[in-house]
Amino acid sequence: MQGRNVIRTILFVIFFSIGAASLGVSILCDDLVQYYHNRQLLKVTQQSLDRLESLNADYDALLEQLEKDPNLVKRLAPATLGTEPEDANAVYPRATPEQLAAARKALTQDPNDQSTVPALPEWLTRCSEPRRRITLFVAGSVLILISFTCFTPVKQTTKKE
């Protein structure tokens, strides 16, 4: 008799937990989609923030160098603006077309590129379809009902003689 109760309890826990999980997923599907969407937006925002912090650090280093060496502006201006240097004896390197193309590509790269961020999990995409959501809800409800009706402990009746 004791073995039956253990088996009933195990089956009750299995059926009830599977039913509760499918019922919970069907009810909370919109919240799960919103959660994963917010996680994706957070990653994109974090990437943008990291890029901005990197740019700030670069500009701070450049400003620090400009404060230390005032002649740096005279040396950087021709290279930055593309004008001819004032000093005829100075040699400034010319950029090759490959270097210019690589720099242009790096500058035009979209910092909010979401291609590296993973999309919704496949199981959540399938579960968010209305037909499958209804099916999950009904299946979960049926499993919970089955667990309560079939696997509840049996009351012992004592016979009075």
mmCIF file of C-alpha atoms in Angstrom:
data_model
loop_
_atom_site.group_PDB
_atom_site.id
_atom_site.type_symbol
_atom_site.label_atom_id
_atom_site.label_comp_id
_atom_site.label_asym_id
_atom_site.label_seq_id
_atom_site.Cartn_x
_atom_site.Cartn_y
_atom_site.Cartn_z
ATOM 1 C CA MET A 1 0.000 0.000 0.000
ATOM 2 C CA GLN A 2 2.840 2.361 0.830
ATOM 3 C CA GLY A 3 4.480 1.783 -2.593
ATOM 4 C CA ARG A 4 1.296 2.868 -4.364
ATOM 5 C CA ASN A 5 1.221 6.132 -2.438
ATOM 6 C CA VAL A 6 4.822 6.876 -3.382
ATOM 7 C CA ILE A 7 4.094 6.215 -7.052
ATOM 8 C CA ARG A 8 0.928 8.340 -6.874
ATOM 9 C CA THR A 9 2.887 11.171 -5.272
ATOM 10 C CA ILE A 10 5.619 11.017 -7.899
ATOM 11 C CA LEU A 11 3.079 10.974 -10.744
ATOM 12 C CA PHE A 12 1.158 13.833 -9.114
ATOM 13 C CA VAL A 13 4.326 15.950 -8.885
ATOM 14 C CA ILE A 14 5.331 15.182 -12.481
ATOM 15 C CA PHE A 15 1.912 15.889 -14.008
ATOM 16 C CA PHE A 16 1.303 18.957 -11.865
ATOM 17 C CA SER A 17 4.719 20.508 -12.494
ATOM 18 C CA ILE A 18 4.517 19.993 -16.264
ATOM 19 C CA GLY A 19 0.978 21.382 -16.321
ATOM 20 C CA ALA A 20 1.897 24.376 -14.163
ATOM 21 C CA ALA A 21 4.956 25.110 -16.310
ATOM 22 C CA SER A 22 3.000 25.026 -19.580
ATOM 23 C CA LEU A 23 0.187 27.073 -18.043
ATOM 24 C CA GLY A 24 2.690 29.607 -16.715
ATOM 25 C CA VAL A 25 4.511 29.911 -20.050
ATOM 26 C CA SER A 26 1.244 30.433 -21.912
ATOM 27 C CA ILE A 27 0.134 33.142 -19.485
ATOM 28 C CA LEU A 28 3.500 34.884 -19.137
ATOM 29 C CA CYS A 29 4.483 34.665 -22.823
ATOM 30 C CA ASP A 30 4.054 38.405 -23.476
ATOM 31 C CA ASP A 31 6.141 39.240 -20.419
ATOM 32 C CA LEU A 32 8.884 36.841 -21.528
ATOM 33 C CA VAL A 33 8.954 38.397 -25.001
ATOM 34 C CA GLN A 34 9.201 41.855 -23.426
ATOM 35 C CA TYR A 35 11.977 40.631 -21.105
ATOM 36 C CA TYR A 36 14.106 39.290 -23.972
ATOM 37 C CA HIS A 37 13.434 42.429 -26.008
ATOM 38 C CA ASN A 38 14.572 44.609 -23.086
ATOM 39 C CA ARG A 39 17.698 42.470 -22.672
ATOM 40 C CA GLN A 40 18.478 42.997 -26.344
ATOM 41 C CA LEU A 41 18.004 46.769 -26.029
ATOM 42 C CA LEU A 42 20.183 46.797 -22.921
ATOM 43 C CA LYS A 43 23.022 45.086 -24.784
ATOM 44 C CA VAL A 44 22.787 47.566 -27.666
ATOM 45 C CA THR A 45 22.735 50.482 -25.231
ATOM 46 C CA GLN A 46 25.711 49.051 -23.357
ATOM 47 C CA GLN A 47 27.660 48.771 -26.620
ATOM 48 C CA SER A 48 26.866 52.408 -27.420
ATOM 49 C CA LEU A 49 27.887 53.473 -23.933
ATOM 50 C CA ASP A 50 31.178 51.573 -24.208
ATOM 51 C CA ARG A 51 31.875 53.242 -27.542
ATOM 52 C CA LEU A 52 31.139 56.685 -26.101
ATOM 53 C CA GLU A 53 33.368 56.030 -23.097
ATOM 54 C CA SER A 54 36.151 54.969 -25.450
ATOM 55 C CA LEU A 55 35.731 58.154 -27.494
ATOM 56 C CA ASN A 56 35.741 60.259 -24.320
ATOM 57 C CA ALA A 57 38.967 58.621 -23.181
ATOM 58 C CA ASP A 58 40.547 59.255 -26.589
ATOM 59 C CA TYR A 59 39.493 62.908 -26.571
ATOM 60 C CA ASP A 60 40.694 63.360 -22.983
ATOM 61 C CA ALA A 61 44.100 61.968 -23.953
ATOM 62 C CA LEU A 62 44.238 64.267 -26.978
ATOM 63 C CA LEU A 63 43.274 67.315 -24.904
ATOM 64 C CA GLU A 64 45.908 66.407 -22.347
ATOM 65 C CA GLN A 65 48.533 66.203 -25.098
ATOM 66 C CA LEU A 66 47.381 69.540 -26.505
ATOM 67 C CA GLU A 67 47.764 71.171 -23.080
ATOM 68 C CA LYS A 68 51.277 69.772 -22.677
ATOM 69 C CA ASP A 69 52.510 70.643 -26.187
ATOM 70 C CA PRO A 70 51.003 73.779 -27.806
ATOM 71 C CA ASN A 71 52.936 73.132 -31.053
ATOM 72 C CA LEU A 72 50.948 69.952 -31.544
ATOM 73 C CA VAL A 73 48.089 71.954 -33.056
ATOM 74 C CA LYS A 74 50.417 73.309 -35.737
ATOM 75 C CA ARG A 75 51.576 69.797 -36.565
ATOM 76 C CA LEU A 76 48.106 68.196 -36.549
ATOM 77 C CA ALA A 77 46.249 70.904 -38.486
ATOM 78 C CA PRO A 78 47.740 70.165 -41.918
ATOM 79 C CA ALA A 79 47.183 66.427 -41.557
ATOM 80 C CA THR A 80 43.650 66.844 -40.214
ATOM 81 C CA LEU A 81 42.421 69.574 -42.524
ATOM 82 C CA GLY A 82 44.316 68.413 -45.602
ATOM 83 C CA THR A 83 46.192 71.667 -46.117
ATOM 84 C CA GLU A 84 49.826 71.974 -47.087
ATOM 85 C CA PRO A 85 52.279 72.228 -44.193
ATOM 86 C CA GLU A 86 53.800 75.605 -43.481
ATOM 87 C CA ASP A 87 57.269 74.194 -43.004
ATOM 88 C CA ALA A 88 58.764 73.338 -46.361
ATOM 89 C CA ASN A 89 61.302 70.998 -44.821
ATOM 90 C CA ALA A 90 58.680 68.898 -42.988
ATOM 91 C CA VAL A 91 57.674 65.571 -44.451
ATOM 92 C CA TYR A 92 54.121 64.428 -43.796
ATOM 93 C CA PRO A 93 53.085 60.928 -44.805
ATOM 94 C CA ARG A 94 50.275 60.615 -47.305
ATOM 95 C CA ALA A 95 47.483 58.146 -46.660
ATOM 96 C CA THR A 96 46.997 55.372 -49.181
ATOM 97 C CA PRO A 97 43.523 54.723 -50.631
ATOM 98 C CA GLU A 98 43.330 51.446 -48.684
ATOM 99 C CA GLN A 99 43.993 53.247 -45.418
ATOM 100 C CA LEU A 100 41.395 55.888 -46.258
ATOM 101 C CA ALA A 101 38.835 53.208 -47.105
ATOM 102 C CA ALA A 102 39.491 51.399 -43.818
ATOM 103 C CA ALA A 103 39.152 54.658 -41.872
ATOM 104 C CA ARG A 104 35.942 55.550 -43.714
ATOM 105 C CA LYS A 105 34.506 52.111 -42.982
ATOM 106 C CA ALA A 106 35.373 52.416 -39.283
ATOM 107 C CA LEU A 107 33.790 55.868 -39.073
ATOM 108 C CA THR A 108 30.602 54.964 -40.905
ATOM 109 C CA GLN A 109 30.047 51.749 -38.959
ATOM 110 C CA ASP A 110 26.726 51.902 -37.104
ATOM 111 C CA PRO A 111 27.362 51.671 -33.351
ATOM 112 C CA ASN A 112 23.810 50.412 -32.758
ATOM 113 C CA ASP A 113 24.206 47.456 -35.068
ATOM 114 C CA GLN A 114 21.902 44.782 -33.675
ATOM 115 C CA SER A 115 23.169 41.949 -35.859
ATOM 116 C CA THR A 116 25.545 40.762 -33.122
ATOM 117 C CA VAL A 117 22.797 40.656 -30.500
ATOM 118 C CA PRO A 118 20.857 37.371 -30.406
ATOM 119 C CA ALA A 119 17.153 37.478 -31.144
ATOM 120 C CA LEU A 120 14.372 35.799 -29.174
ATOM 121 C CA PRO A 121 14.922 32.136 -28.299
ATOM 122 C CA GLU A 122 13.354 29.769 -30.774
ATOM 123 C CA TRP A 123 11.090 28.134 -28.177
ATOM 124 C CA LEU A 124 9.681 31.520 -27.162
ATOM 125 C CA THR A 125 9.027 32.470 -30.769
ATOM 126 C CA ARG A 126 7.037 29.276 -31.237
ATOM 127 C CA CYS A 127 5.182 29.658 -27.937
ATOM 128 C CA SER A 128 4.161 33.243 -28.689
ATOM 129 C CA GLU A 129 2.026 32.197 -31.649
ATOM 130 C CA PRO A 130 -1.650 32.537 -30.599
ATOM 131 C CA ARG A 131 -2.663 29.031 -31.669
ATOM 132 C CA ARG A 132 0.180 27.376 -29.780
ATOM 133 C CA ARG A 133 -0.381 29.594 -26.764
ATOM 134 C CA ILE A 134 -3.981 28.455 -26.499
ATOM 135 C CA THR A 135 -2.857 24.856 -26.920
ATOM 136 C CA LEU A 136 -0.315 25.250 -24.112
ATOM 137 C CA PHE A 137 -2.949 26.780 -21.851
ATOM 138 C CA VAL A 138 -5.458 23.991 -22.474
ATOM 139 C CA ALA A 139 -2.833 21.237 -22.156
ATOM 140 C CA GLY A 140 -1.541 22.700 -18.899
ATOM 141 C CA SER A 141 -5.044 22.980 -17.475
ATOM 142 C CA VAL A 142 -5.844 19.395 -18.446
ATOM 143 C CA LEU A 143 -2.620 18.092 -16.882
ATOM 144 C CA ILE A 144 -3.353 19.906 -13.622
ATOM 145 C CA LEU A 145 -6.902 18.536 -13.574
ATOM 146 C CA ILE A 146 -5.639 15.023 -14.281
ATOM 147 C CA SER A 147 -3.077 15.288 -11.497
ATOM 148 C CA PHE A 148 -5.711 16.391 -8.975
ATOM 149 C CA THR A 149 -8.363 13.879 -10.004
ATOM 150 C CA CYS A 150 -6.262 10.786 -10.626
ATOM 151 C CA PHE A 151 -3.229 11.044 -8.376
ATOM 152 C CA THR A 152 -4.476 12.503 -5.106
ATOM 153 C CA PRO A 153 -3.925 10.329 -2.051
ATOM 154 C CA VAL A 154 -6.682 7.869 -1.345
ATOM 155 C CA LYS A 155 -8.324 8.135 2.053
ATOM 156 C CA GLN A 156 -8.205 4.925 4.014
ATOM 157 C CA THR A 157 -11.592 3.689 5.092
ATOM 158 C CA THR A 158 -11.710 1.625 8.212
ATOM 159 C CA LYS A 159 -14.320 -1.044 8.538
ATOM 160 C CA LYS A 160 -16.030 -1.343 11.873
ATOM 161 C CA GLU A 161 -16.797 -4.920 12.704
#
